Short mmCIF file of C-alpha atoms in Angstrom, two decimals:
data_model
loop_
_atom_site.label_atom_id
_atom_site.label_comp_id
_atom_site.label_asym_id
_atom_site.label_seq_id
_atom_site.Cartn_x
_atom_site.Cartn_y
_atom_site.Cartn_z
CA UNK A 1 131.73 166.86 65.04
CA UNK A 2 133.83 167.40 68.18
CA UNK A 3 130.70 167.15 70.40
CA UNK A 4 129.78 163.82 68.82
CA UNK A 5 133.23 162.41 69.56
CA UNK A 6 133.04 163.70 73.14
CA UNK A 7 129.75 161.87 73.76
CA UNK A 8 131.23 158.75 72.11
CA UNK A 9 134.11 158.89 74.59
CA UNK A 10 131.66 159.07 77.49
CA UNK A 11 129.73 156.05 76.25
CA UNK A 12 132.75 153.93 75.33
CA UNK A 13 134.51 152.28 78.25
CA UNK A 14 137.33 150.14 76.84
CA UNK A 15 138.47 147.12 78.82
CA UNK A 16 141.78 145.33 79.03
CA UNK A 17 142.08 141.56 78.72
CA UNK A 18 141.41 140.98 82.41
CA UNK A 19 137.98 142.54 82.00
CA UNK A 20 138.97 145.59 84.01
CA UNK A 21 137.78 148.84 82.39
CA UNK A 22 140.23 151.56 81.43
CA UNK A 23 139.20 154.49 83.59
CA UNK A 24 138.81 158.11 82.52
CA UNK A 25 141.93 159.96 81.49
CA UNK A 26 143.71 161.45 84.50
CA UNK A 27 144.91 164.27 82.24
CA UNK A 28 142.52 164.78 79.31
CA UNK A 29 144.16 168.00 78.06
CA UNK A 30 147.50 167.21 76.43
CA UNK A 31 150.23 168.97 74.49
CA UNK A 32 152.21 166.63 72.23
CA UNK A 33 155.33 167.58 70.28
CA UNK A 34 156.50 166.52 66.86
CA UNK A 35 159.07 167.33 64.18
CA UNK A 36 157.91 168.18 60.65
CA UNK A 37 158.37 164.77 59.07
CA UNK A 38 155.89 162.48 57.36
CA UNK A 39 156.32 159.83 60.05
CA UNK A 40 154.49 162.03 62.56
CA UNK A 41 151.41 160.93 60.58
CA UNK A 42 149.84 158.74 63.32
CA UNK A 43 149.48 161.83 65.51
CA UNK A 44 147.95 163.95 62.73
CA UNK A 45 145.56 161.16 61.73
CA UNK A 46 144.52 160.48 65.34
CA UNK A 47 143.58 164.16 65.61
CA UNK A 48 141.93 164.55 62.19
CA UNK A 49 139.94 161.29 62.38
CA UNK A 50 138.69 162.04 65.89
CA UNK A 51 140.45 159.08 67.51
CA UNK A 52 141.83 161.24 70.33
CA UNK A 53 138.36 162.64 70.97
CA UNK A 54 136.91 159.13 71.01
CA UNK A 55 139.17 158.48 74.00
CA UNK A 56 138.14 161.66 75.79
CA UNK A 57 141.46 163.36 75.02
CA UNK A 58 141.82 166.99 73.99
CA UNK A 59 145.17 167.12 72.25
CA UNK A 60 147.23 170.04 70.99
CA UNK A 61 149.89 169.01 68.48
CA UNK A 62 152.84 171.38 68.43
CA UNK A 63 155.79 171.38 66.00
CA UNK A 64 159.21 171.67 67.65
CA UNK A 65 162.35 173.39 66.39
CA UNK A 66 164.65 170.38 66.65
CA UNK A 67 165.08 167.04 68.40
CA UNK A 68 167.00 168.43 71.38
CA UNK A 69 164.33 171.03 72.16
CA UNK A 70 161.65 168.37 71.79
CA UNK A 71 163.34 165.97 74.23
CA UNK A 72 164.13 168.71 76.74
CA UNK A 73 160.52 169.90 76.76
CA UNK A 74 159.21 166.37 77.38
CA UNK A 75 161.63 165.97 80.28
CA UNK A 76 160.67 169.32 81.84
CA UNK A 77 156.94 168.59 81.42
CA UNK A 78 156.28 171.41 78.93
CA UNK A 79 155.19 168.61 76.58
CA UNK A 80 153.27 165.57 77.80
CA UNK A 81 154.85 163.34 75.18
CA UNK A 82 156.28 163.47 71.67
CA UNK A 83 157.10 161.86 68.36
CA UNK A 84 160.71 160.85 69.07
CA UNK A 85 163.74 159.34 67.47
CA UNK A 86 163.82 155.69 68.52
CA UNK A 87 167.22 156.23 70.13
CA UNK A 88 166.13 159.19 72.26
CA UNK A 89 164.44 157.30 75.13
CA UNK A 90 167.45 154.94 75.21
CA UNK A 91 170.04 157.71 75.08
CA UNK A 92 168.30 159.65 77.86
CA UNK A 93 167.90 156.56 80.06
CA UNK A 94 171.58 155.52 79.84
CA UNK A 95 172.67 159.14 80.26
CA UNK A 96 174.11 159.95 76.84
CA UNK A 97 173.49 163.69 76.67
CA UNK A 98 170.56 164.53 78.91
CA UNK A 99 169.93 162.00 81.72
CA UNK A 100 166.26 161.19 82.30
CA UNK A 101 163.93 158.20 82.56
CA UNK A 102 162.09 158.22 79.22
CA UNK A 103 160.09 155.25 77.93
CA UNK A 104 158.19 154.24 74.83
CA UNK A 105 155.25 151.87 74.47
CA UNK A 106 154.59 152.57 70.78
CA UNK A 107 156.69 152.28 67.63
CA UNK A 108 155.42 154.90 65.18
CA UNK A 109 156.73 153.42 61.94
CA UNK A 110 159.23 151.29 60.06
CA UNK A 111 161.59 152.59 57.36
CA UNK A 112 161.05 156.11 56.00
CA UNK A 113 164.58 157.53 55.61
CA UNK A 114 166.98 158.09 52.75
CA UNK A 115 170.55 159.19 52.08
CA UNK A 116 170.94 162.04 49.60
CA UNK A 117 174.07 163.53 48.03
CA UNK A 118 174.57 166.80 46.18
CA UNK A 119 174.47 166.90 42.38
CA UNK A 120 178.25 167.44 42.31
CA UNK A 121 178.92 164.36 44.42
CA UNK A 122 176.43 162.31 42.40
CA UNK A 123 178.21 163.23 39.17
CA UNK A 124 181.40 161.79 40.66
CA UNK A 125 179.70 158.65 41.98
CA UNK A 126 177.54 157.82 38.95
CA UNK A 127 180.26 156.48 36.59
CA UNK A 128 181.08 153.74 39.10
CA UNK A 129 177.47 152.55 39.44
CA UNK A 130 176.26 149.88 36.96
CA UNK A 131 172.96 150.36 35.14
CA UNK A 132 169.94 148.09 35.47
CA UNK A 133 167.95 146.70 32.56
CA UNK A 134 166.09 150.01 32.19
CA UNK A 135 169.29 152.02 31.91
CA UNK A 136 168.93 153.50 35.39
CA UNK A 137 171.45 153.08 38.25
CA UNK A 138 171.37 149.65 39.84
CA UNK A 139 170.15 149.68 43.45
CA UNK A 140 171.05 149.30 46.24
CA UNK A 141 174.05 151.59 45.79
CA UNK A 142 177.03 150.76 47.98
CA UNK A 143 179.04 153.44 49.77
CA UNK A 144 182.15 152.05 48.10
CA UNK A 145 181.09 154.17 45.11
CA UNK A 146 181.42 157.20 47.39
CA UNK A 147 184.87 156.22 48.62
CA UNK A 148 186.86 157.70 45.66
CA UNK A 149 184.95 160.98 46.08
CA UNK A 150 185.85 161.14 49.77
CA UNK A 151 189.49 160.29 49.01
CA UNK A 152 189.68 162.99 46.32
CA UNK A 153 188.36 165.56 48.80
CA UNK A 154 190.97 164.46 51.33
CA UNK A 155 193.74 164.77 48.73
CA UNK A 156 192.55 168.34 48.10
CA UNK A 157 192.82 169.07 51.82
CA UNK A 158 189.05 169.17 52.33
CA UNK A 159 186.84 167.34 54.81
CA UNK A 160 183.92 165.44 53.32
CA UNK A 161 180.89 166.39 55.42
CA UNK A 162 177.44 164.87 55.68
CA UNK A 163 174.45 165.75 57.83
CA UNK A 164 172.29 163.69 60.16
CA UNK A 165 169.58 164.91 62.50
CA UNK A 166 170.78 164.02 66.03
CA UNK A 167 173.56 161.97 67.67
CA UNK A 168 171.18 159.19 68.82
CA UNK A 169 169.03 159.24 65.68
CA UNK A 170 168.31 156.36 63.37
CA UNK A 171 169.74 158.59 60.67
CA UNK A 172 173.12 158.80 62.38
CA UNK A 173 173.33 155.02 62.78
CA UNK A 174 171.98 154.23 59.30
CA UNK A 175 174.37 156.67 57.66
CA UNK A 176 177.26 155.27 59.69
CA UNK A 177 176.19 151.71 58.85
CA UNK A 178 176.06 152.43 55.11
CA UNK A 179 179.40 154.26 55.10
CA UNK A 180 181.17 151.55 57.11
CA UNK A 181 179.72 148.80 54.90
CA UNK A 182 181.44 150.59 52.00
CA UNK A 183 184.77 150.85 53.80
CA UNK A 184 184.46 154.43 55.08
CA UNK A 185 184.97 155.19 58.77
CA UNK A 186 182.36 157.71 60.02
CA UNK A 187 184.32 158.34 63.24
CA UNK A 188 184.02 157.56 66.94
CA UNK A 189 182.65 159.26 70.04
CA UNK A 190 184.59 159.36 73.31
CA UNK A 191 182.27 160.91 75.91
CA UNK A 192 184.49 159.65 78.74
CA UNK A 193 187.21 161.93 77.34
CA UNK A 194 184.85 164.83 76.76
CA UNK A 195 184.72 164.29 72.98
CA UNK A 196 181.14 164.08 71.70
CA UNK A 197 181.92 165.21 68.15
CA UNK A 198 181.81 161.67 66.76
CA UNK A 199 184.68 162.46 64.36
CA UNK A 200 187.65 160.62 65.89
CA UNK A 201 189.45 158.79 63.02
CA UNK A 202 186.67 159.85 60.63
CA UNK A 203 186.93 159.59 56.85
CA UNK A 204 183.52 161.27 56.60
CA UNK A 205 182.62 163.97 59.13
CA UNK A 206 179.00 163.87 60.30
CA UNK A 207 177.24 166.84 61.86
CA UNK A 208 173.75 167.64 63.16
CA UNK A 209 171.29 169.56 60.96
CA UNK A 210 167.53 169.85 61.68
CA UNK A 211 165.50 167.89 59.09
CA UNK A 212 163.74 170.80 57.32
CA UNK A 213 167.09 172.58 56.89
CA UNK A 214 168.87 169.67 55.21
CA UNK A 215 168.23 170.63 51.56
CA UNK A 216 169.21 174.29 52.01
CA UNK A 217 172.31 173.39 54.06
CA UNK A 218 173.47 171.04 51.30
CA UNK A 219 172.64 173.59 48.61
CA UNK A 220 174.82 176.12 50.44
CA UNK A 221 177.74 173.65 50.34
CA UNK A 222 178.08 173.28 54.11
CA UNK A 223 177.46 169.54 53.76
CA UNK A 224 177.84 167.29 50.70
CA UNK A 225 175.01 164.95 51.61
CA UNK A 226 172.72 163.85 54.41
CA UNK A 227 170.51 161.17 55.91
CA UNK A 228 167.00 162.32 56.81
CA UNK A 229 163.36 161.28 56.83
CA UNK A 230 160.78 162.37 54.32
CA UNK A 231 159.90 164.64 52.72
CA UNK A 232 163.40 166.15 52.81
CA UNK A 233 165.06 163.67 50.43
CA UNK A 234 162.29 164.11 47.88
CA UNK A 235 162.54 167.87 48.40
CA UNK A 236 166.13 167.74 47.09
CA UNK A 237 164.87 166.00 43.94
CA UNK A 238 161.99 168.45 43.60
CA UNK A 239 164.38 171.41 43.86
CA UNK A 240 166.95 169.78 41.56
CA UNK A 241 169.80 170.09 44.06
CA UNK A 242 170.56 166.47 44.95
CA UNK A 243 170.01 162.76 44.37
CA UNK A 244 168.87 160.20 46.97
CA UNK A 245 171.26 157.28 46.56
CA UNK A 246 169.68 154.76 48.93
CA UNK A 247 166.67 154.35 51.22
CA UNK A 248 166.90 152.81 54.66
CA UNK A 249 164.63 150.02 53.39
CA UNK A 250 167.56 149.06 51.15
CA UNK A 251 169.98 149.27 54.10
CA UNK A 252 167.76 147.15 56.36
CA UNK A 253 164.21 146.20 55.30
CA UNK A 254 161.64 146.97 58.01
CA UNK A 255 164.06 148.77 60.29
CA UNK A 256 162.56 150.58 63.31
CA UNK A 257 162.32 154.35 63.02
CA UNK A 258 160.33 156.72 65.33
CA UNK A 259 158.59 156.06 68.63
CA UNK A 260 156.14 157.88 70.89
CA UNK A 261 157.99 158.84 74.06
CA UNK A 262 156.97 160.00 77.54
CA UNK A 263 158.78 160.23 80.86
CA UNK A 264 158.44 157.22 83.13
CA UNK A 265 157.03 159.51 85.82
CA UNK A 266 154.31 160.80 83.49
CA UNK A 267 153.38 157.24 82.51
CA UNK A 268 153.13 156.16 86.14
CA UNK A 269 151.00 159.17 87.11
CA UNK A 270 148.70 158.90 84.07
CA UNK A 271 148.22 155.21 83.23
CA UNK A 272 144.69 155.58 81.83
CA UNK A 273 145.65 158.62 79.76
CA UNK A 274 148.63 156.70 78.37
CA UNK A 275 146.51 153.70 77.40
CA UNK A 276 143.93 155.92 75.75
CA UNK A 277 146.65 157.72 73.79
CA UNK A 278 148.02 154.39 72.61
CA UNK A 279 144.55 153.22 71.57
CA UNK A 280 144.07 156.34 69.46
CA UNK A 281 147.50 156.05 67.82
CA UNK A 282 147.01 152.34 67.11
CA UNK A 283 143.76 153.14 65.32
CA UNK A 284 145.54 155.91 63.37
CA UNK A 285 148.38 153.63 62.33
CA UNK A 286 145.86 151.01 61.20
CA UNK A 287 143.99 153.67 59.18
CA UNK A 288 147.23 154.65 57.43
CA UNK A 289 147.97 151.11 56.23
CA UNK A 290 144.54 149.54 55.78
CA UNK A 291 143.27 148.38 52.39
CA UNK A 292 146.78 148.41 50.90
CA UNK A 293 147.50 152.04 51.80
CA UNK A 294 144.22 153.28 50.33
CA UNK A 295 144.22 156.31 52.67
CA UNK A 296 147.71 157.52 51.86
CA UNK A 297 146.68 160.20 49.34
CA UNK A 298 144.34 161.68 51.93
CA UNK A 299 147.17 161.47 54.48
CA UNK A 300 149.53 163.32 52.12
CA UNK A 301 146.98 166.12 51.76
CA UNK A 302 146.61 166.64 55.49
CA UNK A 303 150.36 166.37 56.16
CA UNK A 304 150.99 169.10 53.60
CA UNK A 305 149.20 171.58 55.84
CA UNK A 306 151.49 174.15 57.49
CA UNK A 307 150.57 173.01 61.00
CA UNK A 308 151.86 169.49 60.25
CA UNK A 309 154.75 168.99 57.77
CA UNK A 310 154.11 171.98 55.54
CA UNK A 311 155.81 170.60 52.43
CA UNK A 312 154.32 170.38 48.96
CA UNK A 313 151.66 167.66 48.76
CA UNK A 314 153.26 166.20 45.64
CA UNK A 315 156.61 165.88 47.42
CA UNK A 316 155.04 164.15 50.43
CA UNK A 317 153.02 161.81 48.19
CA UNK A 318 156.20 160.73 46.36
CA UNK A 319 157.11 158.44 49.25
CA UNK A 320 153.86 158.16 51.23
CA UNK A 321 151.96 156.51 48.39
CA UNK A 322 154.44 153.71 47.71
CA UNK A 323 156.86 155.24 45.23
CA UNK A 324 160.23 156.95 45.58
CA UNK A 325 162.00 159.25 43.11
CA UNK A 326 165.78 159.02 42.93
CA UNK A 327 167.05 161.16 40.06
CA UNK A 328 164.40 163.38 38.50
CA UNK A 329 162.19 161.07 36.45
CA UNK A 330 163.58 157.88 38.01
CA UNK A 331 160.47 156.91 39.99
CA UNK A 332 160.42 153.40 41.43
CA UNK A 333 157.89 151.33 43.31
CA UNK A 334 158.78 151.14 47.01
CA UNK A 335 155.50 149.98 48.61
CA UNK A 336 157.07 149.58 52.06
CA UNK A 337 158.95 152.87 52.19
CA UNK A 338 156.59 153.90 55.02
CA UNK A 339 155.05 151.17 57.17
CA UNK A 340 152.85 152.33 60.04
CA UNK A 341 150.87 149.26 61.10
CA UNK A 342 151.36 146.08 59.08
CA UNK A 343 154.15 143.67 59.98
CA UNK A 344 153.44 144.56 63.63
CA UNK A 345 155.13 147.90 63.09
CA UNK A 346 153.68 149.46 66.23
CA UNK A 347 154.94 146.83 68.71
CA UNK A 348 157.96 148.02 70.77
CA UNK A 349 160.19 144.98 70.31
CA UNK A 350 163.24 144.76 72.60
CA UNK A 351 165.33 143.82 69.55
CA UNK A 352 164.73 147.32 68.16
CA UNK A 353 166.25 148.83 71.28
CA UNK A 354 169.13 146.37 71.29
CA UNK A 355 170.10 147.30 67.73
CA UNK A 356 170.28 150.97 68.69
CA UNK A 357 172.29 150.18 71.80
CA UNK A 358 174.66 148.01 69.74
CA UNK A 359 175.32 150.94 67.40
CA UNK A 360 175.86 153.30 70.34
CA UNK A 361 178.49 150.87 71.59
CA UNK A 362 179.99 150.33 68.12
CA UNK A 363 180.64 154.05 67.67
CA UNK A 364 181.70 154.83 71.24
CA UNK A 365 178.64 156.60 72.63
CA UNK A 366 178.58 153.76 75.15
CA UNK A 367 182.22 154.00 76.19
CA UNK A 368 182.62 150.86 78.29
CA UNK A 369 181.91 147.18 77.55
CA UNK A 370 178.47 145.92 78.58
CA UNK A 371 177.20 142.39 79.12
CA UNK A 372 174.58 140.80 76.87
CA UNK A 373 172.26 140.81 79.87
CA UNK A 374 172.66 144.58 80.23
CA UNK A 375 171.46 145.13 76.65
CA UNK A 376 168.34 143.03 77.22
CA UNK A 377 167.52 144.58 80.59
CA UNK A 378 167.95 148.10 79.26
CA UNK A 379 165.81 147.34 76.22
CA UNK A 380 162.94 145.99 78.33
CA UNK A 381 163.19 148.88 80.80
CA UNK A 382 162.75 151.49 78.05
CA UNK A 383 160.66 149.69 75.40
CA UNK A 384 157.51 148.94 77.39
CA UNK A 385 155.69 146.14 75.60
CA UNK A 386 153.67 145.48 78.77
CA UNK A 387 151.91 148.85 78.45
CA UNK A 388 151.44 148.43 74.70
CA UNK A 389 149.81 145.04 75.19
CA UNK A 390 147.19 146.44 77.58
CA UNK A 391 146.11 148.98 74.96
CA UNK A 392 146.17 146.44 72.14
CA UNK A 393 144.15 143.86 74.11
CA UNK A 394 141.54 146.49 74.94
CA UNK A 395 141.07 147.22 71.23
CA UNK A 396 140.68 143.50 70.58
CA UNK A 397 138.25 143.12 73.50
CA UNK A 398 135.92 145.87 72.28
CA UNK A 399 136.06 144.67 68.66
CA UNK A 400 137.82 147.75 67.28
CA UNK A 401 140.75 145.76 65.84
CA UNK A 402 141.15 141.98 65.33
CA UNK A 403 143.63 139.87 67.28
CA UNK A 404 145.30 139.00 63.95
CA UNK A 405 146.46 142.62 63.69
CA UNK A 406 148.87 142.06 66.57
CA UNK A 407 151.58 139.54 67.43
CA UNK A 408 150.66 136.66 69.72
CA UNK A 409 150.85 138.45 73.05
CA UNK A 410 150.91 135.19 75.00
CA UNK A 411 154.46 134.68 73.69
CA UNK A 412 157.67 136.38 74.77
CA UNK A 413 158.05 138.78 71.84
CA UNK A 414 161.73 139.71 71.80
CA UNK A 415 162.78 139.81 68.15
CA UNK A 416 160.98 141.86 65.50
CA UNK A 417 159.76 139.48 62.77
CA UNK A 418 159.65 140.06 59.00
CA UNK A 419 162.90 142.01 58.79
CA UNK A 420 165.25 141.55 55.87
CA UNK A 421 169.02 141.23 55.80
CA UNK A 422 171.24 144.22 56.51
CA UNK A 423 173.12 145.60 53.50
CA UNK A 424 176.51 144.23 54.59
CA UNK A 425 175.17 140.73 55.21
CA UNK A 426 176.18 140.75 58.89
CA UNK A 427 173.39 138.89 60.74
CA UNK A 428 171.80 140.83 63.59
CA UNK A 429 171.71 138.60 66.68
CA UNK A 430 169.81 140.59 69.35
CA UNK A 431 170.16 137.86 71.97
CA UNK A 432 173.97 138.01 71.65
CA UNK A 433 174.71 141.68 70.93
CA UNK A 434 178.42 141.54 71.80
CA UNK A 435 179.00 138.81 69.22
CA UNK A 436 177.12 140.98 66.71
CA UNK A 437 179.28 144.03 67.45
CA UNK A 438 182.47 141.97 67.14
CA UNK A 439 181.60 140.95 63.56
CA UNK A 440 182.14 144.43 62.08
CA UNK A 441 185.44 145.32 60.45
CA UNK A 442 184.94 149.03 61.23
CA UNK A 443 183.82 149.90 64.74
CA UNK A 444 184.72 149.29 68.36
CA UNK A 445 184.61 145.70 69.53
CA UNK A 446 182.46 144.71 72.48
CA UNK A 447 185.37 144.65 74.91
CA UNK A 448 187.37 147.72 73.74
CA UNK A 449 187.48 151.35 74.80
CA UNK A 450 189.02 154.28 72.95
#
């Protein structure tokens, strides 16, 4: 099998739109990192389906302990690239935490997260949530139903704590967005004052917990809830220790989630390798979504293996196959919980980056005011659509994927299409990010500093 793919790679010489062939990989042997989450699926599929081999790439996929270790190892060159939080290349580039030039030319997925609370917290929230026609809780559930629980904890002299996976993670910003939309302040960062706790003025205290440890940390009572990717929300249901109250699809339909990240230096030294990696991952993402998710059950089986996610296949399939279980037995259709390819999921739109940067500014991780132009320039510097388009056009040129699978690359693609409204109704205006930031009742304004 491997030998067949190797000969295929020798025979296949992809070309970009200019007719120039993509040369052999400068670095065919690669080590790529990931975290044990279902949205690492494009990497697993590219390996299992032989797409890496088709490109002459010999890839080792290696699970990492946490997001910080993963980022550090990409920066030091111990990893050639990795499945990353969408905010990590941005945070590194602007110098929040580790300073390094990290870029992405591939969005790995849309949606895929949830917010879960402990059974005890759910029991306190549930009476305030109306039922739908089937007698189940009406969704989406607002954080204003959590507010009395948080206030009761405060009156008892306790801090209400929730977990998220990393300071520049989607999970941090989605959890903060949901809490603030319900009138709860998740706290501010003040790195210019040496305070990176993110708890200044907080009603709800957020802390970092690695994804696989979320359920056990909540079960131990260290946190009362968390925001994480799958399968760790469904794991709480499976174990009977918690209830997912909302998915990120309900917070913001078709929100950007993970990316594939490399250092800018690596990309410049290995342009052919990078393009071939992107080609393989694009094919994998297409495989995951084609024929109305027909391959998702097979994907759940392979992700359940210990070398990938290592969770129970049934738990992974709960969300991967288009359903999501809230309370035990309350299974609902959520066909777009994981989107890997359709709706142009893989394209690295600058608007994705601008939303993350706007939330970094809103919560103080970007301490000083920035111009609208700065947001756009930073987004385009980190989210490299130019590299993506070369890989995509080569797949179109050799007939592997149709042009209709991609956005019109003759246009200036700034804003991600086919996104729904955010849960609080505040319109996201990526071309005027300061005006967007100023619309929030809770959060720093565009021109203020703590």
